[in-house]
Coordinates of C-alpha atoms in Angstrom, one line a residue:
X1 CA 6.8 -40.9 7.3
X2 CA 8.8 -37.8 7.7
X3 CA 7.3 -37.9 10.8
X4 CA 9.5 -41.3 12.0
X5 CA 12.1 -40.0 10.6
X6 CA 12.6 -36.6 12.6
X7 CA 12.1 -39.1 15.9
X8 CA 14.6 -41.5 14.1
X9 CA 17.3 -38.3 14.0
X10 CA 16.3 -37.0 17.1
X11 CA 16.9 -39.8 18.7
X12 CA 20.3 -40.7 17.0
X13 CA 21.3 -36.9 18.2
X14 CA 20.3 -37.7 21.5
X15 CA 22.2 -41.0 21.8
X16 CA 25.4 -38.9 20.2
X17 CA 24.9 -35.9 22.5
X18 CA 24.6 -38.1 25.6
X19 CA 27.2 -37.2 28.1
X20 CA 29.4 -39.9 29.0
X21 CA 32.7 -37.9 30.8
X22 CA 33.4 -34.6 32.6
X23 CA 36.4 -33.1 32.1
X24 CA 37.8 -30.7 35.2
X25 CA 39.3 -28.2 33.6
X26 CA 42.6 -26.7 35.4
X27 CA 43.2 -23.5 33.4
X28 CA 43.4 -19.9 34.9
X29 CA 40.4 -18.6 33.6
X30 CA 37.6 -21.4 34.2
X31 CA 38.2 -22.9 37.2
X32 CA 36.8 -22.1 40.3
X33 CA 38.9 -24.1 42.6
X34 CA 41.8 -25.7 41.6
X35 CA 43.1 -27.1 45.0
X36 CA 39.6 -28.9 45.9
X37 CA 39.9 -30.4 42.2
X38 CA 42.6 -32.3 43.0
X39 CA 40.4 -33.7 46.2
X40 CA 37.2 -34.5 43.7
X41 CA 39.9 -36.8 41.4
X42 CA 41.2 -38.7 43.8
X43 CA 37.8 -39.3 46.0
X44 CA 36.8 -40.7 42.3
X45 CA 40.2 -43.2 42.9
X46 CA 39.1 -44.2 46.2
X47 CA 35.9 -45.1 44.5
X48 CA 37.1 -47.0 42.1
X49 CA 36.0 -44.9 38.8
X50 CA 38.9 -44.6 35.9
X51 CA 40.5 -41.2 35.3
X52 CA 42.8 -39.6 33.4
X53 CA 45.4 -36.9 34.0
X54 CA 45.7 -34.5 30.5
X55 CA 49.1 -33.2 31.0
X56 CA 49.3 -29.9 29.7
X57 CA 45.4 -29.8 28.0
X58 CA 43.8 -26.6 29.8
X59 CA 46.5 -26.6 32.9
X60 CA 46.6 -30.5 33.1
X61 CA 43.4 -31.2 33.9
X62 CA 41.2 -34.2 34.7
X63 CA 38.8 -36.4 32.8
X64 CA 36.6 -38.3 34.7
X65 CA 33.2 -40.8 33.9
X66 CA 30.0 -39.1 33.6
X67 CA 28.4 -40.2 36.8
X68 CA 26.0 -38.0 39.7
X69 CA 27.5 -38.3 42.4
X70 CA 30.6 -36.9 40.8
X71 CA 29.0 -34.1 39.8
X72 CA 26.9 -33.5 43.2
X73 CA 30.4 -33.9 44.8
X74 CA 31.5 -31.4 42.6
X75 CA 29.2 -28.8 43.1
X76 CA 28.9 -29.6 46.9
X77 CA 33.2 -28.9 46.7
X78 CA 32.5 -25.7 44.7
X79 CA 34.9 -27.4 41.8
X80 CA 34.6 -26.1 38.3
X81 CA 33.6 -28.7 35.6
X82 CA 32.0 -29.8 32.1
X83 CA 30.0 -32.0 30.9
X84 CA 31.0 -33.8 27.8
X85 CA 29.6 -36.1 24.8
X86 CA 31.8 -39.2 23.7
X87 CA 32.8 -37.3 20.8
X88 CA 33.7 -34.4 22.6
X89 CA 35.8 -36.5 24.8
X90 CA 37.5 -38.2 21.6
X91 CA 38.1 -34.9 19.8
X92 CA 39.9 -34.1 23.4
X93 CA 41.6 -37.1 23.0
X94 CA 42.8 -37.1 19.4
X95 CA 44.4 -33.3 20.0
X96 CA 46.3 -34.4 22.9
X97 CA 47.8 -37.5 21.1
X98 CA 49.2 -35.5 18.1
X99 CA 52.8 -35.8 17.8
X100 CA 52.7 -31.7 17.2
X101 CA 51.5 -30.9 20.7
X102 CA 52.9 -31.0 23.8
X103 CA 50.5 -33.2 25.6
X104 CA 49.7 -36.3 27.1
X105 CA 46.7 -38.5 28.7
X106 CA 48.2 -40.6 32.0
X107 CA 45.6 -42.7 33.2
X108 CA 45.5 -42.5 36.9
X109 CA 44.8 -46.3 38.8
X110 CA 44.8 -46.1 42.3
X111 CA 44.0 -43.5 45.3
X112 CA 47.9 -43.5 46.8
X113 CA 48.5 -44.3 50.6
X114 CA 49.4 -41.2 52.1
X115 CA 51.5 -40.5 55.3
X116 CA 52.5 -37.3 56.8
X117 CA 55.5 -37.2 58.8
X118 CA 55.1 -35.2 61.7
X119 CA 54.8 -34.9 65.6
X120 CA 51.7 -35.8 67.3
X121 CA 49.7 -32.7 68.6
X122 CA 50.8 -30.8 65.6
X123 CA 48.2 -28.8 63.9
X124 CA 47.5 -28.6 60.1
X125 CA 48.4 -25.3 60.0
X126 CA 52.2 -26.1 61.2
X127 CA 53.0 -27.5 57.6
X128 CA 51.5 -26.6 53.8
X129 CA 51.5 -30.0 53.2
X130 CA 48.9 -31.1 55.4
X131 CA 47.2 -27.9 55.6
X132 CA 46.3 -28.3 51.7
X133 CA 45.4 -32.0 52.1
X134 CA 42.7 -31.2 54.7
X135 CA 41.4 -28.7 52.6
X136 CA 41.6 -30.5 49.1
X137 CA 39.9 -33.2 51.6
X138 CA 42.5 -35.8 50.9
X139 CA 42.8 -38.4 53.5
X140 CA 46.6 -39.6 54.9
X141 CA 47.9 -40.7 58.4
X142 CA 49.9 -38.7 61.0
X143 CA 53.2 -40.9 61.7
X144 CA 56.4 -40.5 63.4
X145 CA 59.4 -41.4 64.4
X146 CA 57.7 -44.7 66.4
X147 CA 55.6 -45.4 63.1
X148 CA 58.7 -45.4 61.2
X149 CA 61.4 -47.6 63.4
X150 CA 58.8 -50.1 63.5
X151 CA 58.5 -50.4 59.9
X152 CA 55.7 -49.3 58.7
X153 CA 56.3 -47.2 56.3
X154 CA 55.7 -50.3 54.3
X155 CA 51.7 -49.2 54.4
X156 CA 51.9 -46.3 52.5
X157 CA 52.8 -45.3 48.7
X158 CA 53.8 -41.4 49.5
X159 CA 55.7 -39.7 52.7
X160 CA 55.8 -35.8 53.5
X161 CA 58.3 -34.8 55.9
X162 CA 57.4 -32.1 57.8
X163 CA 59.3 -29.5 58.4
X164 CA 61.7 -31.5 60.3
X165 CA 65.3 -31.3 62.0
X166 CA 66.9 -34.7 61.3
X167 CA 70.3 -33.6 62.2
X168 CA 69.3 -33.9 65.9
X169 CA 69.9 -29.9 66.5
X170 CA 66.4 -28.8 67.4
X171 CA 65.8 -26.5 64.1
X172 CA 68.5 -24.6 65.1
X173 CA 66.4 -22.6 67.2
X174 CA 68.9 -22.3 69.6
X175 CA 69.6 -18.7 68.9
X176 CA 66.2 -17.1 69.3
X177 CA 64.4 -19.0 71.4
X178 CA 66.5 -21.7 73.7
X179 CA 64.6 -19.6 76.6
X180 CA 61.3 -19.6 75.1
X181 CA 59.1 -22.7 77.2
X182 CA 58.0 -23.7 73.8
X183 CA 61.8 -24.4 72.9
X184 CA 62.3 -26.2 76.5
X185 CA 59.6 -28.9 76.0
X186 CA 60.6 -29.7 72.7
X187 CA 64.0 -30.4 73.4
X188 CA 62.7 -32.2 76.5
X189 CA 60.3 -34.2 74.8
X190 CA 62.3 -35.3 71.9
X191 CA 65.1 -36.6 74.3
X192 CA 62.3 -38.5 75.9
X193 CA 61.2 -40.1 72.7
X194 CA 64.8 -40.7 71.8
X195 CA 65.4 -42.6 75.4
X196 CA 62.5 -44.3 74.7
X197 CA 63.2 -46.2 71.3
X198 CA 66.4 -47.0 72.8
X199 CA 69.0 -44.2 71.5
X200 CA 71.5 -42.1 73.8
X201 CA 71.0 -39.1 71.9
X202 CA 68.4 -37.2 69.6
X203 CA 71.1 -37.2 66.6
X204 CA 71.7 -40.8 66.5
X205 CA 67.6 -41.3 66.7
X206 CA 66.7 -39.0 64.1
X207 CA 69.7 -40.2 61.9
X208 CA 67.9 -43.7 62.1
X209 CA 64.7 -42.3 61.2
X210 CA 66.8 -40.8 58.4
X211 CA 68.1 -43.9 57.1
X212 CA 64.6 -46.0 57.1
X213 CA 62.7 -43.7 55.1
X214 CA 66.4 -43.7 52.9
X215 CA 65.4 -47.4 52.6
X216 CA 61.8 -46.8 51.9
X217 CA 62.6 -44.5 48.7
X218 CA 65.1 -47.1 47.5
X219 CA 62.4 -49.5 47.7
X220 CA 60.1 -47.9 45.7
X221 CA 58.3 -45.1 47.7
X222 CA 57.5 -41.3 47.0
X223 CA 59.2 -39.2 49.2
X224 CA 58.3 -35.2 49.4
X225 CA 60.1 -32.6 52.0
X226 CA 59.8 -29.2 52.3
X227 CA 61.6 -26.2 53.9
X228 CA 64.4 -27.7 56.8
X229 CA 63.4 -31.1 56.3
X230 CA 65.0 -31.1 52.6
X231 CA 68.4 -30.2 53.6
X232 CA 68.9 -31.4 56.9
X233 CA 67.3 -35.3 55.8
X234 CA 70.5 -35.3 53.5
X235 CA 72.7 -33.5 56.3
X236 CA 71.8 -36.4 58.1
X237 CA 72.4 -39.0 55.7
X238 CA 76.0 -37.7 54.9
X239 CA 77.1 -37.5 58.4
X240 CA 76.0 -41.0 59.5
X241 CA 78.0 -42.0 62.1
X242 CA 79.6 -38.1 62.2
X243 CA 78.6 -36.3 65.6
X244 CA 77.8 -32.7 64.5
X245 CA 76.2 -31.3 67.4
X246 CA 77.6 -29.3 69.6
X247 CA 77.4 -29.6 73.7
X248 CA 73.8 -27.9 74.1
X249 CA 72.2 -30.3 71.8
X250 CA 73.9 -33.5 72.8
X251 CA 75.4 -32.5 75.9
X252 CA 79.4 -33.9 74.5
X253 CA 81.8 -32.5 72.3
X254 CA 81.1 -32.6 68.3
X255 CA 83.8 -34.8 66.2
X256 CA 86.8 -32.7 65.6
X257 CA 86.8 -31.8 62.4
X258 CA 83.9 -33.5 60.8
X259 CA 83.0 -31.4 57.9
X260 CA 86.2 -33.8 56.4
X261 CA 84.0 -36.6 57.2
X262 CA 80.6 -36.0 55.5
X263 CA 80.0 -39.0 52.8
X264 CA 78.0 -37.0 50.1
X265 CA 77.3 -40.3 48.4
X266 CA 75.0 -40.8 51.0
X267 CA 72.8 -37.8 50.2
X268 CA 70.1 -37.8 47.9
X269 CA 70.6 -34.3 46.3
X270 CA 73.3 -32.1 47.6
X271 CA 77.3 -32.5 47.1
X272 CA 80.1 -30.7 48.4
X273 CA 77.9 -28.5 51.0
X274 CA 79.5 -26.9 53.7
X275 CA 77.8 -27.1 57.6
X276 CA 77.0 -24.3 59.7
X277 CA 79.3 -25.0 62.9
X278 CA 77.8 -21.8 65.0
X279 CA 74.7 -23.2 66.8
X280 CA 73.8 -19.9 67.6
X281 CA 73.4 -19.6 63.7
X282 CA 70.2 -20.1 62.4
X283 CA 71.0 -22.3 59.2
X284 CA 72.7 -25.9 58.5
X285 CA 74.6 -25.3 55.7
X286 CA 75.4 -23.4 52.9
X287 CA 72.6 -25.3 50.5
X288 CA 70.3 -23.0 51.7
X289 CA 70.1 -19.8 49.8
X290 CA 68.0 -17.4 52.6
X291 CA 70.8 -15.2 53.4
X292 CA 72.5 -15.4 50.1
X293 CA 70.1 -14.0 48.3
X294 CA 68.4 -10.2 47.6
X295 CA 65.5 -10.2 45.9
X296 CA 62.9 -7.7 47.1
X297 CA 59.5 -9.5 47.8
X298 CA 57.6 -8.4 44.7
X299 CA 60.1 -9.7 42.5
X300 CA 60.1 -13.0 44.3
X301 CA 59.2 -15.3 41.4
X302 CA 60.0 -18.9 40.0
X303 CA 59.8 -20.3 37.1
X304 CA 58.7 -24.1 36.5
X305 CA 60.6 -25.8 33.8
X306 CA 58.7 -27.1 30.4
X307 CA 59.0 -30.5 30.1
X308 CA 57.7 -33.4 27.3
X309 CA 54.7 -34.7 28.4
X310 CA 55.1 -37.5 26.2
X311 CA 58.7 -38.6 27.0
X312 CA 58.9 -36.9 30.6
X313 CA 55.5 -37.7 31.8
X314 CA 56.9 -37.6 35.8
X315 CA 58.3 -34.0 35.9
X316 CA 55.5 -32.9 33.8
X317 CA 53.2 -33.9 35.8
X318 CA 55.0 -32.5 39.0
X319 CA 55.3 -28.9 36.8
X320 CA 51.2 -29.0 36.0
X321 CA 50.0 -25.6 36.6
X322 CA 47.7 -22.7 35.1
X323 CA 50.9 -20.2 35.1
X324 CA 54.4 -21.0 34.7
X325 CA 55.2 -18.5 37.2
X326 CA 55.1 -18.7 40.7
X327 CA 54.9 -16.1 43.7
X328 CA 58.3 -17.1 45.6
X329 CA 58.1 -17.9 49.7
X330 CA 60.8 -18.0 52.6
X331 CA 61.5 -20.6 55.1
X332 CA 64.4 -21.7 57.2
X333 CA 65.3 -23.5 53.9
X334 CA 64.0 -21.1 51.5
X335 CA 65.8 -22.6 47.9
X336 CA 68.6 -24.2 47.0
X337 CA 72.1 -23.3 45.5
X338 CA 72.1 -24.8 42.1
X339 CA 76.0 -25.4 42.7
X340 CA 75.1 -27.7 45.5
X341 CA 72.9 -30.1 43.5
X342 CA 74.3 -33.3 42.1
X343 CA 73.7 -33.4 38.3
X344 CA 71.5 -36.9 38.3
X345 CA 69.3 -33.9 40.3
X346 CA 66.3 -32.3 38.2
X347 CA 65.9 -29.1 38.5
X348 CA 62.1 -28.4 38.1
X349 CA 61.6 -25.0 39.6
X350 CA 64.4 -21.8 39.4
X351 CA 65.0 -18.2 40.2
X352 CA 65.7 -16.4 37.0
X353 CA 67.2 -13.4 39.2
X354 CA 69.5 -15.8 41.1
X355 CA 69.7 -19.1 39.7
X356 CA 69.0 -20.7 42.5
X357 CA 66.6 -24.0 42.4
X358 CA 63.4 -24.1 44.6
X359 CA 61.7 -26.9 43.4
X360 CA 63.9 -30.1 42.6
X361 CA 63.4 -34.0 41.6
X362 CA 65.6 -37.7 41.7
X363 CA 65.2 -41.1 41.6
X364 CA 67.0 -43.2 44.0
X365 CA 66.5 -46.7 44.0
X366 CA 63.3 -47.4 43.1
X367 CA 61.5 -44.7 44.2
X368 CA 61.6 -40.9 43.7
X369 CA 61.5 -37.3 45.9
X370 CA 60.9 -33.9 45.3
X371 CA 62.4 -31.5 47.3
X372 CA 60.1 -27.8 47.7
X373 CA 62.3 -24.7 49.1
X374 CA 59.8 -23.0 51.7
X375 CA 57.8 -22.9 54.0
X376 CA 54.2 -21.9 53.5
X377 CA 53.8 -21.1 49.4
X378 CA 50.8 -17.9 50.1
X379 CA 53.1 -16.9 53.2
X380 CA 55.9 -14.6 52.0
X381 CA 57.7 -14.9 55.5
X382 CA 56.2 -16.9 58.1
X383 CA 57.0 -16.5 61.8
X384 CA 56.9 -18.8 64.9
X385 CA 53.4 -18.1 66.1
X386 CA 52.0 -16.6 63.1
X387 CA 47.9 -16.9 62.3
X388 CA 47.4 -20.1 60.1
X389 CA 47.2 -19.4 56.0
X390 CA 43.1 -19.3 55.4
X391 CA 42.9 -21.6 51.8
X392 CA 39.3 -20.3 51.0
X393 CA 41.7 -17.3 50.3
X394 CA 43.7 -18.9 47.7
X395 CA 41.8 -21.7 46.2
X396 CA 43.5 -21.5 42.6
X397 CA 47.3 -21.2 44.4
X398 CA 49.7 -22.1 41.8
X399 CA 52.7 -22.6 44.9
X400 CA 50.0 -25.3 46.8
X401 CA 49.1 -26.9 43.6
X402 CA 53.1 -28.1 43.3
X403 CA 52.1 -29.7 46.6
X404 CA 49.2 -31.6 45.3
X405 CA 51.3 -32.8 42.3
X406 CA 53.3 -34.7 43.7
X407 CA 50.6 -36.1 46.1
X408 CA 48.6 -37.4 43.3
X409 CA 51.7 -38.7 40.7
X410 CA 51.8 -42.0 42.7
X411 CA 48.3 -42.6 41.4
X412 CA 49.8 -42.5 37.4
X413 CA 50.4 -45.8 35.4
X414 CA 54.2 -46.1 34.8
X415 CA 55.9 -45.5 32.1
X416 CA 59.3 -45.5 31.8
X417 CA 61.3 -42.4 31.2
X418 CA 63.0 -41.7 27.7
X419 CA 65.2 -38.4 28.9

């Protein structure tokens, strides 16, 4: 008899013990990989398994079903993780939905439809953005300027721009290297494209690229930019219909005086900027805080902002992170002047040293964006022509892991938001 009944418990332990989730855990300390994380959750979208975001829990990790070929994919990624029992996972659960902690579970629904905004022949290692997607091993689609005219932009859930002039001025490279070949063909080729798709000049072209993916925010799309393409996609957007180049972009005369003419209500995030009329100059405007600032390099630090993860679930989940603070980066557009930013603007990311914004977030429409001051996040300074950033290097980069944020927020269940 006593026999049966240590099977009898044995048994019932067994059944109880029996793993039924594993949890990724995001924290500093435990795991292994935190960019290729991000890559294991949403291959588990794309095949259709359930998972769950736990904003703030351990760094905002993930929970995922208990199945093997999420943990050989794991272990083949080299991506932390734990096994848990249905209580375990309901213990989890019940801490996270206490009213005293500042936590929340956002079940994630579908893999989003990413595209990348960027010039063919461009290599991964020209942009974060796609450099960390090929190494999280998330899949999205090159696009350009063809892609988008022609509508499709309709296809996807999620845009990057890459680091792109939208103003028509060539990156304002003109300075440094309007004698460099590399420099030459650019400009050749993007007047080529522009003749092509039927525009007299690269401004107007690039200020109706501008103005679709304006349209494909307001619609309900995700829009992300980092570095130049941030400040120059609203230059471009306030000075529709403005001609701001001078002769060696366009070849003509810019309007006279058309900083009277910008239309900040066009803009997404910036007001009251003021352009850079030398085009020997390096910069677009004063949003930009490059030159302004003087912070040595190893005081070059942001802080994220601490939101509710019950009542702000969208910038919390776009702050998730296993430190608060994050090693600061240069670009052409390295952070933004606070004063600049229009005050439906949320300001996610700041310099305590300066107060200037490098990580920012808006609705417009129906959609959102988030804007991300420089260039390369484990780059202090990149150069034209520099060696590409190695990720096995930085697998647990807290800068890179803003980037994957945002890529993976379209995937949440809505809710709306209180604050």
């Amino acid at each position: 008899m006593s026999k049966r009944i240590a099977v009898f418990l044995f048994l019932m332990i067994s059944i109880v013990a029996k793993a039924s989730f594993i949890l990724v855990p995001m924290d500093e300390n435990t795991q292994k990989n935190h960019l290729k994380a991000y890559g294991i959750t949403f291959w588990c979208l794309e095949k259709n398994y359930k998972a769950s975001w736990l904003l703030n829990y351990r760094g905002g990790s993930f929970l995922l079903p208990d199945a093997i070929e999420i943990r050989k994919e794991c272990q083949i990624r080299g991506v932390s993780f734990e096994i848990l029992s249905d209580s375990e996972q309901i213990s989890i659960l019940n801490e996270i939905a206490s009213p005293s902690q500042n936590m929340e579970t956002v079940i994630l629904e579908k893999a989003p439809r990413i595209a990348v905004y960027t010039p063919k022949g461009k290599q991964p290692w020209d942009d974060a953005v796609t450099l960390v997607l090929t190494y999280a091993e998330i899949p999205f689609t090159p696009i350009y300027d063809e892609e988008v005219l022609s509508d499709q932009l309709v296809l996807y859930d999620w845009l990057h721009l890459h680091h792109e002039d939208f103003t028509g001025q060539y990156g304002k490279f003109f300075g440094a290297y309007r004698n460099t070949p590399w420099y030459i063909e650019q400009k050749k080729d993007a007047e080529a494209l522009a003749t092509k798709l039927g525009y007299p000049k690269v401004s107007q072209e690039k200020g109706a690229v501008a103005k679709k993916i304006r349209d494909f925010v307001i619609g309900g799309g995700f829009m992300f930019a980092m570095c130049s393409a941030t400040d120059s996609f609203d230059i471009a957007l306030a000075a529709d219909g403005v001609d701001i180049c001078e002769p060696m972009f366009d070849g003509d005369q810019s309007d006279a005086n058309y900083q009277a003419k910008m239309n900040y209500t066009n803009s997404f995030a910036f007001k009251d900027f003021v352009l850079e009329r030398r085009p020997e100059k390096y910069e677009f405007s004063d949003i930009d805080m490059t030159e302004k600032r003087r912070i040595p390099m190893d005081k070059d630090y942001f802080t994220l902002m601490e939101f509710s993860a019950k009542w702000d679930p969208i910038p919390s989940m776009l702050c998730q992170n296993h430190t608060q603070l994050v090693k600061g980066f240069m670009g052409q557009t390295t952070s933004f002047d606070s004063g600049l930013i229009k005050s439906n603007v949320l300001i996610m990311g700041n310099c305590e040293l300066n107060g200037e914004a490098r990580y920012i977030h808006g609705e417009k429409g129906k959609g959102m964006f988030t804007f991300y001051g420089g260039h390369d996040p484990e780059d202090f300074q990149h150069q034209v022509g520099d060696a590409p950033t190695v990720l096995d290097l930085h697998p647990n980069s807290p800068g890179y892991r803003l980037i994957l944020n945002n890529v993976l927020f379209p995937a949440a269940r809505k809710k709306k938001q209180k604050t």
